[in-house]
Amino acid sequence: MIRIYNTLSKKKEDFIPLEEGKVRMYVCGPTVYNFIHIGNARPMIVFDTVRRYLEHKGYEVNYVSNFTDVDDKIIKKANEEGVPAEEISQRYIEECKKDMEGMNIKPATTHPLATSEIDGMIDMIGDLIEKGYAYAVNGTVYFRTRRFEEYGKLSHKNLDDLQAGNRSLLVSGEEEKEDPLDFVLWKPKKEGEPFWTSPWGDGRPGWHIECSVMSRRYLGEQIDIHGGGEDLVFPHHENEIAQSEACSGKLFARYWMHNAFLNIDNKKMSKSLGNFFTVREISERYELQVLRFFMLNAHYRSPLNFSAELMEASRNGLERIRTAAENLQYLAQHAKTAELTPEEEKILEGAGAFEEAFDRSMDDDFNTADAIAAVFDLVKYANTHAGEDSSSALAEGLGSRVRGLCDILGIITEQERELLDTEVEALIDERQAARKAKNFARADEIRSLLLEKGILLEDTREGVKWKRA
Ligand code: AMP
Ligand code: ZN
């Protein structure tokens, strides 16, 4: 049985989905106005791993994660560059998808865009007004927070404390609110900003309504798991609950999961503090598989401090697993015998204990740190028990178990080895020789092999030049 720490109850609970064998899961995605930083990558890696584990357990997972593509920061960036907001968001969605691929994050079942869902937002806001949970003043629509009695149940905050402690809730320009706790569902257009037509005037939606609408559209009124970074608990997720539950009268999400921060010098990594590395920057120094492995070495609810030492340790750890996987593959291919001996059968059976330990750790609120420890134990076991005298069945059996566990974590065991400069040059020489010998098939083959490895060739008068793409 999988147990999940639920922010709503502050306890670990047995995971029982709404519909047997199926999981409906929503994870708040990034605001796309720049390259994502490695703090943003943490929830992506964490929840992709949760999804992979649920799939490993046989669930069919409907995984929805949005891109927030209308926002003040996007508009600001568009104005700075003198291009439409859409160009900025499209550009960084594409870049984000490249980073996700590098980190081996599976594309969501659906990646909705806020700007394509405006009609749904207008519908939900209209419904909330009709039910008395929202009101319009001068082109702005506010949610009437105190009308939703359970407000504060996720962040475990009490309304009066919130009001006393948080004068800053009164943002300038929002003086016409009935109550400082009320939050914006629709705001009127400003000069030079994208806008949509609505019954309350031209304008654009607030951020919180997006997620309520997109999760309802793609997953239904009730979902199993809702995830995001812990900074989203209040106000974003609290507001999502208020909107969705006021509308449907039903519990919105059953399990609320939040990852802790990725820190640097024990401070949250964030764009506003300027203490961040983009995933792209990290990819110039490390293979992104190392970044994924680094993230999974901590439990998702523990703060994680980014440092070069820890990245080095992750690189070495990953290397250890890969070497073992490669070694087992070599042994399987070069073994003198095929079939398991009775003794080997017992060895292979013994390896099952590590798979069980892995699952036990993952069942316990997705404890990837302990699950990785089980992978290392399996690697040690395989290194001890497989050698040149082993049958191919044993080497293959142990190898597929190592690969299988890594795969659940989204860790790729095959080394993505870059060609060394000398290897590139040797291949180019071979291609030249093949051409001279009129073996054009081989010459073309080498050209495409190099292209696959990101090496571009240019035939010039001075000879062949090459560069890395
Ligand atoms: P944003 O684009 O700021 O809305 O963030 C997208 C996601 O990244 C949200 O789930 C945030 O909670 C999460 N996030 C942002 N910074 C960090 C960080 N330093 N550590 C962990 N998660 C973060
Ligand atoms: Zn959200």
Coordinates of C-alpha atoms and ligand atoms in Angstrom, one line a residue:
M1 CA 0.0 0.0 0.0
I2 CA 1.4 3.4 -1.0
R3 CA 1.3 6.0 1.8
I4 CA 1.4 9.7 1.0
Y5 CA 2.0 12.6 3.3
N6 CA -1.0 14.9 2.8
T7 CA -0.5 18.6 3.5
L8 CA -4.2 18.8 4.1
S9 CA -4.1 16.4 7.2
K10 CA -0.4 16.8 7.9
K11 CA -0.3 13.0 8.1
K12 CA 0.7 10.1 6.0
E13 CA -2.4 8.5 4.6
D14 CA -3.1 5.3 2.6
F15 CA -3.4 6.1 -1.0
I16 CA -6.8 5.1 -2.3
P17 CA -7.7 6.6 -5.7
L18 CA -11.2 7.8 -6.6
E19 CA -11.4 5.2 -9.3
E20 CA -9.7 1.8 -9.0
G21 CA -6.6 1.5 -11.0
K22 CA -6.6 5.1 -12.2
V23 CA -4.9 8.2 -10.9
R24 CA -5.8 11.8 -11.7
M25 CA -2.9 14.1 -11.0
Y26 CA -2.4 17.8 -11.4
V27 CA 1.0 19.6 -10.9
C28 CA 1.3 23.4 -11.2
G29 CA 3.7 24.2 -14.0
P30 CA 6.1 27.1 -14.5
T31 CA 5.4 30.6 -15.6
V32 CA 7.2 30.8 -18.9
Y33 CA 9.1 34.1 -19.2
N34 CA 12.7 32.7 -19.1
F35 CA 14.7 29.5 -18.9
I36 CA 13.6 27.4 -15.9
H37 CA 16.1 27.3 -13.0
I38 CA 17.0 24.1 -11.2
G39 CA 14.6 25.1 -8.3
N40 CA 11.7 24.8 -10.8
A41 CA 13.2 21.5 -11.9
R42 CA 12.7 20.0 -8.5
P43 CA 8.9 19.6 -8.6
M44 CA 9.2 18.5 -12.2
I45 CA 11.6 15.7 -11.3
V46 CA 9.8 14.8 -8.1
F47 CA 6.3 14.5 -9.5
D48 CA 7.6 12.8 -12.7
T49 CA 9.1 10.1 -10.4
V50 CA 5.8 9.9 -8.4
R51 CA 4.0 9.3 -11.7
R52 CA 6.5 6.7 -12.8
Y53 CA 6.2 4.8 -9.6
L54 CA 2.4 4.8 -9.7
E55 CA 2.7 3.5 -13.3
H56 CA 5.1 0.8 -12.1
K57 CA 2.5 -0.2 -9.6
G58 CA 0.0 -0.7 -12.4
Y59 CA -2.0 2.6 -12.2
E60 CA -3.1 4.4 -15.3
V61 CA -2.0 8.0 -14.6
N62 CA -3.7 11.0 -16.2
Y63 CA -1.0 13.6 -15.5
V64 CA -1.8 17.2 -16.2
S65 CA 0.6 20.1 -15.8
N66 CA 0.0 23.6 -17.1
F67 CA 2.2 26.3 -18.5
T68 CA 1.3 29.7 -17.2
D69 CA 1.6 31.8 -20.3
V70 CA -0.1 35.0 -19.3
D71 CA 1.4 36.9 -16.4
D72 CA 2.9 40.3 -15.4
K73 CA 6.5 38.9 -15.8
I74 CA 5.8 37.6 -19.3
I75 CA 4.3 41.0 -20.3
K76 CA 7.3 42.9 -18.8
K77 CA 9.8 40.7 -20.7
A78 CA 7.8 41.1 -24.0
N79 CA 7.8 44.9 -23.6
E80 CA 11.6 44.9 -22.9
E81 CA 12.2 43.0 -26.1
G82 CA 9.5 44.8 -28.1
V83 CA 7.8 41.5 -29.1
P84 CA 4.3 40.1 -28.4
A85 CA 3.8 38.3 -25.1
E86 CA 2.9 35.2 -27.0
E87 CA 6.3 35.1 -28.6
I88 CA 8.0 35.1 -25.2
S89 CA 5.8 32.3 -23.8
Q90 CA 6.1 30.1 -26.9
R91 CA 9.9 30.5 -26.9
Y92 CA 10.2 29.5 -23.2
I93 CA 7.7 26.7 -23.5
E94 CA 9.9 25.2 -26.2
E95 CA 13.0 25.7 -24.2
C96 CA 11.4 24.2 -21.1
K97 CA 10.4 21.1 -23.0
K98 CA 14.0 20.7 -24.2
D99 CA 15.2 20.9 -20.5
M100 CA 12.5 18.4 -19.5
E101 CA 13.7 16.0 -22.2
G102 CA 17.2 16.3 -20.9
M103 CA 16.1 15.5 -17.4
N104 CA 14.1 12.5 -18.8
I105 CA 10.8 14.0 -17.6
K106 CA 7.9 12.4 -19.5
P107 CA 5.6 14.8 -21.2
A108 CA 2.3 15.2 -19.3
T109 CA -0.8 13.5 -20.7
T110 CA -1.9 17.1 -21.3
H111 CA 0.1 20.3 -21.0
P112 CA -2.7 23.0 -21.1
L113 CA -1.9 26.6 -21.7
A114 CA -3.7 29.2 -19.7
T115 CA -4.4 31.4 -22.7
S116 CA -6.3 28.6 -24.5
E117 CA -8.6 28.1 -21.5
I118 CA -10.0 31.6 -21.0
D119 CA -13.6 30.6 -21.9
G120 CA -13.5 28.0 -19.1
M121 CA -12.2 30.6 -16.7
I122 CA -15.0 33.0 -17.7
D123 CA -17.5 30.3 -17.1
M124 CA -16.2 29.4 -13.7
I125 CA -16.0 33.0 -12.6
G126 CA -19.6 33.6 -13.8
D127 CA -20.7 30.5 -11.8
L128 CA -18.9 31.7 -8.7
I129 CA -20.7 35.1 -9.0
E130 CA -24.0 33.4 -9.4
K131 CA -23.4 31.3 -6.3
G132 CA -22.5 34.4 -4.2
Y133 CA -18.8 33.5 -3.9
A134 CA -17.6 36.3 -6.1
Y135 CA -18.4 39.9 -7.0
A136 CA -17.4 42.4 -9.7
V137 CA -16.4 46.0 -9.1
N138 CA -15.3 48.3 -11.9
G139 CA -14.1 45.5 -14.2
T140 CA -12.4 43.5 -11.5
V141 CA -13.9 40.3 -10.1
Y142 CA -12.9 39.2 -6.5
F143 CA -13.5 36.0 -4.7
R144 CA -15.4 36.5 -1.4
T145 CA -12.9 34.6 0.8
R146 CA -14.9 34.6 4.0
R147 CA -17.9 33.0 2.2
F148 CA -15.9 29.9 1.8
E149 CA -16.0 28.5 5.4
E150 CA -13.1 26.1 5.1
Y151 CA -10.7 28.7 3.8
G152 CA -7.3 28.1 5.4
K153 CA -7.7 24.3 5.7
L154 CA -4.7 23.5 3.6
S155 CA -2.2 26.0 5.0
H156 CA -3.7 25.5 8.5
K157 CA -4.1 29.3 8.8
N158 CA -7.0 31.0 10.5
L159 CA -8.7 33.9 8.8
D160 CA -8.4 36.4 11.6
D161 CA -4.7 35.7 12.1
L162 CA -4.3 36.1 8.3
Q163 CA -6.1 39.4 8.4
A164 CA -4.2 40.8 11.5
G165 CA -0.8 39.6 10.3
N166 CA -1.0 40.5 6.7
R167 CA -1.8 44.1 5.9
S168 CA 0.1 43.7 2.6
L169 CA -2.8 41.7 1.3
L170 CA -4.2 45.1 0.4
V171 CA -2.5 45.6 -3.0
S172 CA -2.8 49.2 -4.3
G173 CA -5.6 49.5 -6.8
E174 CA -7.6 46.9 -5.0
E175 CA -9.1 49.3 -2.5
E176 CA -12.6 48.5 -3.6
K177 CA -12.5 45.0 -2.2
E178 CA -15.2 44.1 0.4
D179 CA -12.5 42.5 2.5
P180 CA -8.7 42.6 2.4
L181 CA -8.7 38.8 2.2
D182 CA -10.6 38.7 -1.1
F183 CA -8.4 37.8 -4.1
V184 CA -8.7 38.5 -7.8
L185 CA -10.3 36.3 -10.3
W186 CA -10.4 38.7 -13.2
K187 CA -8.6 42.0 -13.7
P188 CA -9.3 44.8 -16.2
K189 CA -6.9 45.3 -19.1
K190 CA -4.1 47.8 -18.9
E191 CA -2.6 49.7 -21.9
G192 CA -0.3 47.5 -24.0
E193 CA -1.3 44.2 -22.3
P194 CA -3.0 41.2 -23.8
F195 CA -6.7 41.0 -23.0
W196 CA -9.9 39.0 -23.6
T197 CA -13.5 40.1 -23.7
S198 CA -15.6 39.1 -20.7
P199 CA -19.0 40.0 -19.1
W200 CA -17.1 42.2 -16.7
G201 CA -15.1 44.1 -19.4
D202 CA -11.9 43.5 -21.3
G203 CA -9.2 42.0 -19.2
R204 CA -7.3 38.9 -18.2
P205 CA -7.7 36.1 -15.5
G206 CA -6.0 36.0 -12.2
W207 CA -3.4 33.2 -11.7
H208 CA -5.3 31.0 -9.3
I209 CA -8.4 30.5 -11.4
E210 CA -6.2 28.9 -14.2
C211 CA -5.4 25.8 -12.3
S212 CA -9.0 25.2 -11.0
V213 CA -10.3 25.4 -14.5
M214 CA -7.6 23.4 -16.2
S215 CA -7.7 20.6 -13.7
R216 CA -11.5 20.4 -13.9
R217 CA -11.5 20.4 -17.7
Y218 CA -8.9 17.6 -18.1
L219 CA -9.4 15.6 -14.9
G220 CA -12.9 16.3 -13.7
E221 CA -14.3 18.0 -10.5
Q222 CA -12.4 15.7 -8.2
I223 CA -8.8 14.6 -8.5
D224 CA -6.5 12.3 -6.6
I225 CA -3.2 14.1 -6.3
H226 CA -2.4 17.8 -6.6
G227 CA 1.3 18.8 -6.4
G228 CA 3.6 21.7 -6.5
G229 CA 6.4 23.4 -4.5
E230 CA 5.7 24.3 -0.9
D231 CA 5.6 28.0 -1.7
L232 CA 2.3 27.3 -3.5
V233 CA 0.5 26.1 -0.4
F234 CA -0.5 29.6 0.4
P235 CA -2.1 31.5 -1.2
H236 CA -2.2 29.6 -4.6
H237 CA -3.4 26.2 -3.6
E238 CA -5.6 27.5 -0.8
N239 CA -7.3 29.7 -3.4
E240 CA -7.6 26.9 -5.9
I241 CA -9.4 24.9 -3.2
A242 CA -11.8 27.8 -2.4
Q243 CA -12.6 28.3 -6.1
S244 CA -13.1 24.6 -7.0
E245 CA -14.9 23.6 -3.9
A246 CA -17.2 26.6 -3.9
C247 CA -18.1 25.7 -7.4
S248 CA -18.6 22.0 -7.2
G249 CA -19.5 21.5 -3.5
K250 CA -17.2 18.6 -3.5
L251 CA -13.7 17.9 -2.2
F252 CA -11.3 19.1 -4.9
A253 CA -8.1 17.1 -4.4
R254 CA -7.7 14.2 -2.0
Y255 CA -3.9 14.3 -1.6
W256 CA -1.9 17.5 -1.6
M257 CA 1.8 16.9 -2.1
H258 CA 4.4 19.7 -1.8
N259 CA 8.1 19.5 -2.4
A260 CA 10.6 21.4 -0.2
F261 CA 12.9 24.0 -1.7
L262 CA 16.1 23.6 -3.5
N263 CA 18.3 26.0 -1.7
I264 CA 21.7 27.6 -2.3
D265 CA 23.7 28.6 0.8
N266 CA 20.5 27.6 2.7
K267 CA 18.4 30.2 1.0
K268 CA 15.6 29.4 -1.5
M269 CA 16.9 29.5 -5.1
S270 CA 14.7 32.0 -6.9
K271 CA 14.7 34.4 -9.8
S272 CA 14.0 37.3 -7.5
L273 CA 17.0 36.7 -5.2
G274 CA 19.2 36.2 -8.3
N275 CA 20.9 33.1 -6.7
F276 CA 19.9 30.6 -9.3
F277 CA 21.3 28.4 -12.0
T278 CA 19.2 27.6 -15.0
V279 CA 18.9 24.0 -16.1
R280 CA 20.6 25.0 -19.3
E281 CA 23.7 26.3 -17.4
I282 CA 23.9 23.1 -15.5
S283 CA 23.7 21.1 -18.7
E284 CA 26.9 22.7 -19.9
R285 CA 28.8 21.3 -16.9
Y286 CA 26.9 18.0 -16.1
E287 CA 24.8 15.5 -17.9
L288 CA 21.3 16.3 -16.8
Q289 CA 20.9 12.7 -15.6
V290 CA 23.3 13.7 -12.8
L291 CA 21.0 16.6 -11.8
R292 CA 18.0 14.2 -11.7
F293 CA 20.0 11.7 -9.6
F294 CA 21.1 14.5 -7.3
M295 CA 17.5 15.6 -6.7
L296 CA 16.3 12.1 -6.0
N297 CA 19.0 11.5 -3.4
A298 CA 17.0 13.6 -1.0
H299 CA 13.4 13.0 0.1
Y300 CA 11.1 15.4 -1.6
R301 CA 9.9 17.0 1.6
S302 CA 13.5 17.7 2.8
P303 CA 15.1 21.0 1.9
L304 CA 18.0 20.3 -0.5
N305 CA 21.1 22.4 -0.7
F306 CA 22.8 22.7 -4.1
S307 CA 26.5 22.5 -4.1
A308 CA 29.3 21.4 -6.5
E309 CA 30.4 18.7 -4.0
L310 CA 27.0 17.1 -3.9
M311 CA 26.8 17.2 -7.7
E312 CA 30.2 15.5 -7.9
A313 CA 29.1 12.9 -5.4
S314 CA 26.0 12.3 -7.5
R315 CA 28.1 12.0 -10.6
N316 CA 30.2 9.4 -9.0
G317 CA 27.2 7.5 -7.6
L318 CA 25.5 7.4 -10.9
E319 CA 28.8 6.3 -12.5
R320 CA 29.0 3.4 -10.1
I321 CA 25.5 2.2 -11.1
R322 CA 26.2 2.6 -14.8
T323 CA 29.5 0.7 -14.6
A324 CA 27.8 -2.2 -13.0
A325 CA 25.0 -2.2 -15.6
E326 CA 27.5 -2.0 -18.4
N327 CA 29.6 -4.7 -16.9
L328 CA 26.6 -7.0 -16.5
Q329 CA 25.7 -6.4 -20.1
Y330 CA 29.2 -7.3 -21.2
L331 CA 29.1 -10.5 -19.1
A332 CA 25.8 -11.5 -20.5
Q333 CA 27.1 -11.1 -24.1
H334 CA 30.4 -12.9 -23.5
A335 CA 29.2 -15.7 -21.1
K336 CA 30.4 -19.2 -21.8
T337 CA 27.1 -20.7 -20.7
A338 CA 23.5 -19.7 -21.3
E339 CA 21.3 -21.4 -18.6
L340 CA 21.1 -20.7 -14.9
T341 CA 22.7 -23.2 -12.6
P342 CA 20.7 -24.2 -9.5
E343 CA 23.0 -22.1 -7.5
E344 CA 22.6 -19.1 -9.8
E345 CA 18.8 -19.5 -9.5
K346 CA 19.1 -18.9 -5.8
I347 CA 21.3 -15.8 -6.4
L348 CA 18.8 -14.4 -8.8
E349 CA 16.0 -15.1 -6.3
G350 CA 18.0 -13.3 -3.6
A351 CA 18.1 -10.2 -5.7
G352 CA 14.3 -9.9 -5.3
A353 CA 14.9 -8.7 -1.7
F354 CA 16.4 -5.4 -3.1
E355 CA 13.4 -4.9 -5.4
E356 CA 11.2 -5.3 -2.4
A357 CA 13.3 -2.9 -0.3
F358 CA 13.0 -0.4 -3.2
D359 CA 9.2 -0.7 -3.3
R360 CA 8.9 -0.5 0.5
S361 CA 10.8 2.8 0.4
M362 CA 8.8 4.2 -2.4
D363 CA 5.6 3.1 -0.8
D364 CA 6.6 5.1 2.2
D365 CA 5.8 8.6 0.8
F366 CA 8.1 8.1 -2.2
N367 CA 11.3 7.9 -0.2
T368 CA 13.7 8.1 -3.2
A369 CA 16.7 8.5 -1.0
D370 CA 16.1 5.1 0.6
A371 CA 15.1 3.6 -2.8
I372 CA 18.5 4.7 -4.2
A373 CA 20.2 3.0 -1.3
A374 CA 18.4 -0.2 -2.3
V375 CA 19.7 0.2 -5.9
F376 CA 23.3 0.5 -4.5
D377 CA 22.8 -2.6 -2.4
L378 CA 21.6 -4.5 -5.5
V379 CA 24.7 -3.2 -7.4
K380 CA 27.0 -4.4 -4.7
Y381 CA 25.2 -7.8 -4.7
A382 CA 25.5 -8.1 -8.5
N383 CA 29.2 -7.1 -8.4
T384 CA 29.8 -9.9 -5.8
H385 CA 27.8 -12.6 -7.5
A386 CA 28.3 -12.1 -11.2
G387 CA 31.7 -12.7 -13.0
E388 CA 33.3 -14.3 -16.0
D389 CA 32.1 -17.8 -15.0
S390 CA 28.4 -16.7 -14.7
S391 CA 25.8 -17.8 -17.2
S392 CA 24.4 -15.1 -19.5
A393 CA 21.0 -15.7 -17.8
L394 CA 22.4 -14.6 -14.5
A395 CA 24.2 -11.6 -15.8
E396 CA 21.1 -10.6 -17.8
G397 CA 18.8 -11.2 -14.9
L398 CA 20.8 -9.1 -12.5
G399 CA 21.3 -6.4 -15.2
S400 CA 17.7 -6.1 -16.1
R401 CA 16.8 -5.7 -12.4
V402 CA 19.3 -2.8 -12.0
R403 CA 18.0 -1.2 -15.2
G404 CA 14.4 -1.8 -14.1
L405 CA 14.8 0.0 -10.8
C406 CA 16.7 2.9 -12.4
D407 CA 13.9 3.2 -15.0
I408 CA 11.3 3.6 -12.3
L409 CA 13.3 6.6 -11.0
G410 CA 13.7 7.9 -14.6
I411 CA 17.5 7.3 -14.5
I412 CA 18.9 6.2 -17.8
T413 CA 21.7 3.7 -17.2
E414 CA 23.2 3.8 -20.7
Q415 CA 26.0 6.3 -20.9
E416 CA 25.4 9.0 -23.3
R417 CA 29.0 9.2 -24.2
E418 CA 30.3 12.1 -26.2
L419 CA 32.8 11.5 -28.9
L420 CA 36.2 12.8 -28.1
D421 CA 37.8 15.2 -30.6
T422 CA 40.3 12.5 -31.6
E423 CA 37.5 10.0 -32.3
V424 CA 35.7 12.6 -34.4
E425 CA 38.9 13.2 -36.4
A426 CA 39.5 9.5 -36.9
L427 CA 36.0 9.1 -38.3
I428 CA 36.5 12.1 -40.6
D429 CA 39.7 10.5 -41.9
E430 CA 37.9 7.2 -42.4
R431 CA 35.2 9.1 -44.3
Q432 CA 37.8 10.7 -46.6
A433 CA 39.4 7.4 -47.3
A434 CA 36.0 5.8 -48.1
R435 CA 35.2 8.6 -50.5
K436 CA 38.6 8.2 -52.2
A437 CA 37.8 4.5 -52.6
K438 CA 34.4 5.5 -54.0
N439 CA 32.7 3.8 -51.1
F440 CA 30.0 6.5 -50.8
A441 CA 27.7 4.4 -48.8
R442 CA 30.2 4.1 -46.0
A443 CA 31.1 7.8 -46.3
D444 CA 27.4 8.7 -45.9
E445 CA 27.0 6.4 -43.0
I446 CA 29.9 8.1 -41.2
R447 CA 28.4 11.5 -41.9
S448 CA 25.1 10.5 -40.3
L449 CA 26.7 8.8 -37.4
L450 CA 28.6 12.0 -36.6
L451 CA 25.4 14.0 -37.1
E452 CA 23.6 11.8 -34.6
K453 CA 26.3 12.7 -32.1
G454 CA 25.8 16.3 -32.8
I455 CA 28.9 16.8 -35.0
L456 CA 28.3 18.9 -38.1
L457 CA 30.7 18.5 -41.1
E458 CA 31.4 21.1 -43.7
D459 CA 33.4 20.3 -46.8
T460 CA 35.5 23.3 -47.7
R461 CA 38.3 23.9 -50.2
E462 CA 40.8 23.6 -47.4
G463 CA 39.4 20.2 -46.4
V464 CA 36.7 19.1 -43.9
K465 CA 35.8 21.3 -41.1
W466 CA 33.7 20.2 -38.2
K467 CA 31.9 21.7 -35.2
R468 CA 29.6 20.5 -32.4
A469 CA 26.0 21.5 -32.8
Ligands
AMP1 P1 7.0 29.4 -10.7 O1 7.4 29.5 -12.1 O2 7.8 30.4 -9.8 O3 5.5 29.5 -10.5 O4 7.5 28.0 -10.1 C1 7.1 26.8 -10.7 C2 7.3 25.6 -9.7 O5 8.6 25.6 -9.2 C3 6.4 25.8 -8.5 O6 5.9 24.5 -8.2 C4 7.3 26.3 -7.4 O7 6.9 25.9 -6.2 C5 8.6 25.6 -7.8 N1 9.8 26.2 -7.3 C6 10.3 27.5 -7.5 N2 11.4 27.7 -6.9 C7 11.7 26.5 -6.2 C8 12.9 26.1 -5.4 N3 13.9 26.9 -5.1 N4 12.8 24.8 -4.9 C9 11.8 24.0 -5.2 N5 10.8 24.3 -6.0 C10 10.7 25.6 -6.5
ZN2 ZN -1.6 25.9 -9.8

